Structure formats: structure tokens, C-alpha cells
XYZ file of C-alpha atoms in Angstrom:
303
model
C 17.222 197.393 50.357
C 14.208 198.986 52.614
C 12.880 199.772 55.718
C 10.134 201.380 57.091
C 8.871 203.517 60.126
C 6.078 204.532 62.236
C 5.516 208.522 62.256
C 5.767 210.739 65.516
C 5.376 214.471 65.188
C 6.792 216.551 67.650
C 9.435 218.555 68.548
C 12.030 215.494 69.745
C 11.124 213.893 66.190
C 12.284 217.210 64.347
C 15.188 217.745 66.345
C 16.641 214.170 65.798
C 15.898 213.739 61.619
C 17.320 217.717 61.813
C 20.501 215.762 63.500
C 20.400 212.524 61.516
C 20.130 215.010 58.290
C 23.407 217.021 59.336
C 25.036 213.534 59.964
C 25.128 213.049 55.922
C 25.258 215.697 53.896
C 27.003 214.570 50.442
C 25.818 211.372 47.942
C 28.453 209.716 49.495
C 27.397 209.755 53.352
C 24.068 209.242 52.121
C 24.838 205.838 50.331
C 27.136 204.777 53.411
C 24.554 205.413 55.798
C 22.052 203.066 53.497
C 24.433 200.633 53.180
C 25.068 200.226 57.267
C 21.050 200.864 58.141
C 20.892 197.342 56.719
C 22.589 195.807 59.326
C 21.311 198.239 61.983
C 17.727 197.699 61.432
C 14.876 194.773 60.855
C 12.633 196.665 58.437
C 8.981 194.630 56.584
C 6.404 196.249 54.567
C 4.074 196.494 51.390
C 5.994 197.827 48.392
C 4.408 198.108 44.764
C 6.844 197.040 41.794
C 5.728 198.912 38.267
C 7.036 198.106 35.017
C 5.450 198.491 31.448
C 2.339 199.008 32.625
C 2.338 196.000 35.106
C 1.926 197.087 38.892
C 2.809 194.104 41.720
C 2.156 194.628 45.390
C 4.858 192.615 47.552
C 5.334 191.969 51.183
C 8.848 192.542 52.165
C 10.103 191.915 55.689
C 14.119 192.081 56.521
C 17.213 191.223 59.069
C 20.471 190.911 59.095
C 22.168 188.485 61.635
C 25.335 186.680 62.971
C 24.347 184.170 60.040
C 23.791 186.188 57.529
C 20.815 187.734 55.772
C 17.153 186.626 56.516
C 14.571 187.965 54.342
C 11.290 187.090 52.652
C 9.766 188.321 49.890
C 6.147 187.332 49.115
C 3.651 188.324 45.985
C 0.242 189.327 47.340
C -1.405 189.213 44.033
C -1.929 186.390 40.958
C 0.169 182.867 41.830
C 1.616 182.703 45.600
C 4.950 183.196 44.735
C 7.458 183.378 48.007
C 11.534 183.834 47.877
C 13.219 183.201 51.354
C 17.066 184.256 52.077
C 18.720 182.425 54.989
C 22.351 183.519 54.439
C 23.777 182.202 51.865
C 20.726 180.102 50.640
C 17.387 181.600 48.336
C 14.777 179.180 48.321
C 11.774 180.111 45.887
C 8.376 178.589 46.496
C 5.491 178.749 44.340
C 2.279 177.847 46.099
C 3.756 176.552 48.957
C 6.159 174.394 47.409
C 9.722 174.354 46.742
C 10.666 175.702 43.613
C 14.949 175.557 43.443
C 17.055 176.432 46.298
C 20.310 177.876 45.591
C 23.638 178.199 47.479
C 25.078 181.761 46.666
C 28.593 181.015 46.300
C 31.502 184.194 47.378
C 30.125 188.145 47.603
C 26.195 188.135 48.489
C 25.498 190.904 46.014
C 21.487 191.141 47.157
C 22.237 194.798 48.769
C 23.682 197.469 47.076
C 26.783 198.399 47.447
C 27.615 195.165 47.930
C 31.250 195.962 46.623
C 32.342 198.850 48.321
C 31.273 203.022 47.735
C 35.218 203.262 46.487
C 34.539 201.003 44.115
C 31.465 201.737 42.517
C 32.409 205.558 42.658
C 34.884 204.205 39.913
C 31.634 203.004 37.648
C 29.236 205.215 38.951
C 28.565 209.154 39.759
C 27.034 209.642 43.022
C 24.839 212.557 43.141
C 22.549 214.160 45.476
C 19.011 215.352 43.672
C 17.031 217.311 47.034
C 14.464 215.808 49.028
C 11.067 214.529 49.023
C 8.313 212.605 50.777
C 7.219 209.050 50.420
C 4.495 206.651 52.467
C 4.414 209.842 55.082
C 7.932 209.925 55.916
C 10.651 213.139 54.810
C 13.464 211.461 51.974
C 16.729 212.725 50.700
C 16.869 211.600 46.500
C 20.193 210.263 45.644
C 20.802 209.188 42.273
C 23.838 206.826 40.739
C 24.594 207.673 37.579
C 26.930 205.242 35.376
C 29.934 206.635 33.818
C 29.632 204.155 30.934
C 26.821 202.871 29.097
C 27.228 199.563 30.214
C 25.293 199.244 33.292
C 21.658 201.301 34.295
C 21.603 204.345 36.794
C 19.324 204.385 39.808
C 17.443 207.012 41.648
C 16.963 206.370 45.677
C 14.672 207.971 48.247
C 16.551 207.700 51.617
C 14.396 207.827 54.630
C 16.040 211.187 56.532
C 15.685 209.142 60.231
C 17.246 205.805 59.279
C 18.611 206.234 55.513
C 16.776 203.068 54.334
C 15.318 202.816 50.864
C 11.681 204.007 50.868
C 11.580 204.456 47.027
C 13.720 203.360 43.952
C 13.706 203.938 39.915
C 16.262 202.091 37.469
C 17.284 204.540 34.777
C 18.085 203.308 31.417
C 21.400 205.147 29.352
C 18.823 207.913 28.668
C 17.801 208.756 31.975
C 13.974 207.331 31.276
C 12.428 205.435 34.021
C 12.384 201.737 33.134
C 10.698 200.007 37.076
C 9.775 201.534 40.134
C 9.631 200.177 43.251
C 8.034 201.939 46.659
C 6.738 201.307 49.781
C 3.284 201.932 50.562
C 3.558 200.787 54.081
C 6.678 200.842 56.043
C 7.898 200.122 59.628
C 11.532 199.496 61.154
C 13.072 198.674 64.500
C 16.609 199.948 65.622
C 18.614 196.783 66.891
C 20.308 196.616 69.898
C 23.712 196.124 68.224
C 25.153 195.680 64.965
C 25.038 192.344 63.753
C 28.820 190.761 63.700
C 28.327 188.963 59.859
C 31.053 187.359 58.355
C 33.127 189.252 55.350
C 34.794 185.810 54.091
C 34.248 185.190 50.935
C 33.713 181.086 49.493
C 36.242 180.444 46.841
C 34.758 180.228 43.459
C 35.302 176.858 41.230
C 35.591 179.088 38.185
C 37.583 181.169 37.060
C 36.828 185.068 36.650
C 37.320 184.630 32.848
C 34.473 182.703 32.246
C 32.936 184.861 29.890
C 34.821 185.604 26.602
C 33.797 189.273 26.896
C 33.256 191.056 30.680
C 32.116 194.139 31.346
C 34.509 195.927 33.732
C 33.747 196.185 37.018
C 31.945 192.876 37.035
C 32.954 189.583 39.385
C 31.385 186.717 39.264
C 29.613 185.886 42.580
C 27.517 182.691 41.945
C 27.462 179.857 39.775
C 25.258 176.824 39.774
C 25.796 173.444 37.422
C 22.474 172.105 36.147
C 19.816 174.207 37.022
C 16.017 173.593 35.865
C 15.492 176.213 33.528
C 12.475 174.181 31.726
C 10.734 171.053 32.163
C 12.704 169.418 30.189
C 16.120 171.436 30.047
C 19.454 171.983 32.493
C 21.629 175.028 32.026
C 24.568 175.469 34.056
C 24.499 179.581 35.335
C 26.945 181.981 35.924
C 26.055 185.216 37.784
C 27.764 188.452 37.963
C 27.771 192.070 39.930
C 29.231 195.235 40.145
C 27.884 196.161 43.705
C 25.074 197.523 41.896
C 23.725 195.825 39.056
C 23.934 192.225 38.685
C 23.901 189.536 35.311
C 23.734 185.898 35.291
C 24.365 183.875 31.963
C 22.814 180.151 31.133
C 24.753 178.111 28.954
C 22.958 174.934 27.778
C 23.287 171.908 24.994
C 21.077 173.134 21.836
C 18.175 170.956 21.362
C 15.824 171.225 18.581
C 13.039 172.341 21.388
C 15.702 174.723 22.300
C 14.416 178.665 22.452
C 14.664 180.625 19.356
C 17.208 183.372 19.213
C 15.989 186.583 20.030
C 16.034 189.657 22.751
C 13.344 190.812 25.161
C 12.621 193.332 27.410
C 10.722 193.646 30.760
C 10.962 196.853 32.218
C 14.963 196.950 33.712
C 15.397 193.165 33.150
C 16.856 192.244 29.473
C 16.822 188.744 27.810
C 19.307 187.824 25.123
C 19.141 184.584 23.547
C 21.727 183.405 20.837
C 22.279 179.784 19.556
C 25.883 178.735 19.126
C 26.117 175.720 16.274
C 29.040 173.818 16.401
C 29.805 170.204 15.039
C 29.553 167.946 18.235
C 27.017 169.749 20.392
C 25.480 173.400 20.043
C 25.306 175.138 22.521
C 22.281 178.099 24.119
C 23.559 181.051 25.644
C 21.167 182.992 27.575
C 22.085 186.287 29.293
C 19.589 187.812 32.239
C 20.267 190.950 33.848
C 19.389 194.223 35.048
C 22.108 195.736 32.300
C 21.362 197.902 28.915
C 20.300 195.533 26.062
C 23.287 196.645 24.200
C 25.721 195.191 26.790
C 23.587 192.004 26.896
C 23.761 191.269 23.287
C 27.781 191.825 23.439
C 27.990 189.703 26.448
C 26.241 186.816 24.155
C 28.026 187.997 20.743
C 31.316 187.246 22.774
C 30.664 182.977 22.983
């Protein structure tokens, strides 16, 4: 995720991001260090989100507590669209009103390396690529890098002081920038003491096998029976995650209204859509995901 920081230039401030830099000086250390400045910092701030030629301007802001995570995420441009984290609960609003709210279910897989740097480092290369500067502030570039070409490769700026994300682009299979994210504005606060959240884990109703075909590495880390996905339509959903990247699949009754097979693309999110005919009911199968398109179509081609 991302924080942010208010610049001081002196001699003190060199010495300690000198220090801070010495403190982490492999990929690995680096993405440790990211993944504990979430739960040693509140971090808010502007960020702009680019893809295909679409540019969003978002207000971020950030904790982690003794309940859980406690964020909020709010468009500043077109439709008011707000998402709120409380824990275990995202509640999406548009215009002030309640959208869904949904109870994640096991592994919160909303920060990266949600499952561990030993196990991604078996899906993923982890790769320092030098320094740079973003909104003012002196980054270290870290890229993950799959080691199949099921799942999309990252590149991270690290702030040098508190190793929170400043900047990120999702790399598809060909190393070509598919959505950036970065923050234009940026401030964080050190917190007294590391928030104590819990590591248990809500048993999941269903089983790990839902999905005919899985890529590896994936667990299934929310599911949700009848969600709104139309006016008129209920799916049941089924999300997934690797730590890094994360897929959710719809499966719903096939209606005549129903949508028409098919695969889309908006900058690292994919859409497949295939229609399942059988003789009682037919069934839609809808895969979502920051995951190649290829992976998404066998994910659907599997039902």
C-alpha cells in the first residue's frame, strides 16, 4: 500500500535515510520493510491511477489497528465514489449511499505480501532496479517479476525513510506497462507502537477446489452467496490471491438477458465471460482479476 511524508533537508535527514538505506539492502529487505511500514505508519494522500489513456485522481488515507485495517479510498473526479475498510468489512458508497458491504472471509489479501515473502519468492523473482525520486521524496525501485506467465509483475518505488509505496506499475508477461499508480501528495506519521492485529484466519465454507482449474499459488480468501452484480441479477463470488495478485470468479443462472460471451480488457484488470448451457439451468461464469488474459480464459474454459 502507501504512505507519504513531509520533506526536511538537513544534515540529521541525510544521516537517518543514509541509515534507513543501509538497513535494507537486497529486494528482499526492501519488500519486508514495505510490508511492516504498514503497520508502523498511518499514511493519506492524493494518488493518480492511469490506464489506457484514462487518468483518476484518488484520496487515499490509511491505518492499521488492534481491529484490523481502516482505510478509505475516495474518487475526486466524475461520480463520488467512496470504498471504506474497517477490518474485515469493505463498504462501497456511491454518492453517499451504500452500495454492497462485504465481509472478507480468512487471509485479508488488500496488502501485498499478504502471504508471506517465502512464499511469493516461490512465484515471483524479487529484484532490485536502483533508485529514483517521486512527489519530492528519494525511492529505491523494486520490481517482482513472475516466474510463470500466469500472474502480472510489478514495479515499486519504496520511499528510502519509511519503505512505503510512493509509486507502482503492473507489468504484463512482456514487461509493458499496463496501470500506474503514484502519489502526488504524500504525508505519514510513525506510530507509537506496532499495532497487535490478529493473524487468525475465519474458516472458509468452501472448499479450496472450487474451481475446476487453479492456478498454483492461489487460495481462496473470500466468497460471498448472492451478490448484486446487475439490477436484476445475483451471482454467488469466489475470490482468490497469491499475496500479490488477486481473482474473483461470479457464477450465475443463464438468463436470456444474461451477458454475451466475450473478454475485455482495462488496463491490468481482465474480464472473461463464458456461458455454460446445460439441460436444467445454464449457468454464467465470469472471471475478474488483475491476472494475464490467457490465465483468465483457462480459469473459465475449466467450468
Amino acid at each position: 500500500m502507501i504512505r507519504k511524508f513531509i520533506s526536511a533537508i538537513g544534515l540529521f535527514g541525510v544521516l537517518f535515510i543514509s541509515q534507513a538505506a543501509k538497513a535494507a539492502d537486497s529486494a528482499d529487505q526492501w519488500l519486508q520493510r514495505f510490508s511492516e511500514a504498514m503497520h508502523n505508519y498511518e499514511y493519506s494522500g492524493v494518488l493518480v491511477y492511469s490506464r489506457e489513456g484514462q487518468l483518476d485522481a484518488v484520496e487515499l488515507s490509511h491505518d492499521v489497528n488492534d481491529q484490523g485495517e481502516q482505510a478509505r479510498l475516495s474518487y475526486l473526479d466524475g461520480l463520488p465514489r467512496e470504498f471504506l475498510q474497517e477490518g474485515d468489512r469493505i463498504t462501497r458508497k456511491i454518492s453517499g449511499e451504500v452500495v454492497t458491504s462485504d465481509l472478507i472471509q480468512g487471509r485479508n489479501p488488500s496488502g501485498r505480501l499478504s502471504g508471506g515473502l517465502e512464499k511469493i519468492k516461490q512465484f515471483y523473482q524479487l529484484q532490485l532496479k536502483g533508485q529514483g525520486r517521486v512527489v519530492g521524496r528519494p525511492a529505491v525501485i523494486v520490481e517482482i517479476v513472475p516466474r510463470d506467465n500466469q500472474r502480472l509483475g510489478y514495479r515499486l518505488w519504496l520511499d528510502k525513510e519509511s519503505a512505503l509505496l510512493l509509486k507502482s506499475v503492473t507489468l504484463d508477461p512482456l514487461a509493458r506497462a499496463l496501470e500506474t499508480f503514484q502519489f502526488t501528495s504524500f504525508s505519514f506519521t510513525a506510530k507509537n507502537e506496532q499495532a497487535g492485529v490478529s493473524s487468525d484466519e475465519a474458516p472458509l465454507s468452501v472448499a479450496q477446489n472450487i474451481l475446476p482449474w487453479l492456478p498454483e499459488g492461489f487460495e481462496l480468501f473470500m466468497q460471498k452467496q448472492a451478490v448484486m452484480v446487475s439490477e436484476d441479477h445475483l451471482a454467488n463470488m469466489y475470490s482468490w490471491s497469491d499475496g500479490v495478485s488477486t481473482f474473483s470468479v461470479f457464477v450465475e443462472p443463464l438468463r436470456a438477458d444474461s451477458l454475451k460471451e466475450g473478454h475485455h480488457q482495462y488496463g491490468a484488470t481482465v474480464v472473461v465471460i463464458r456461458s455454460i448451457h446445460e439441460q436444467n439451468q445454464g449457468r454464467v461464469i465470469t472471471v475478474v482479476g488483475e491476472i494475464p488474459l490467457h490465465t483468465a480464459q483457462k480459469i473459465a474454459a475449466a467450468f
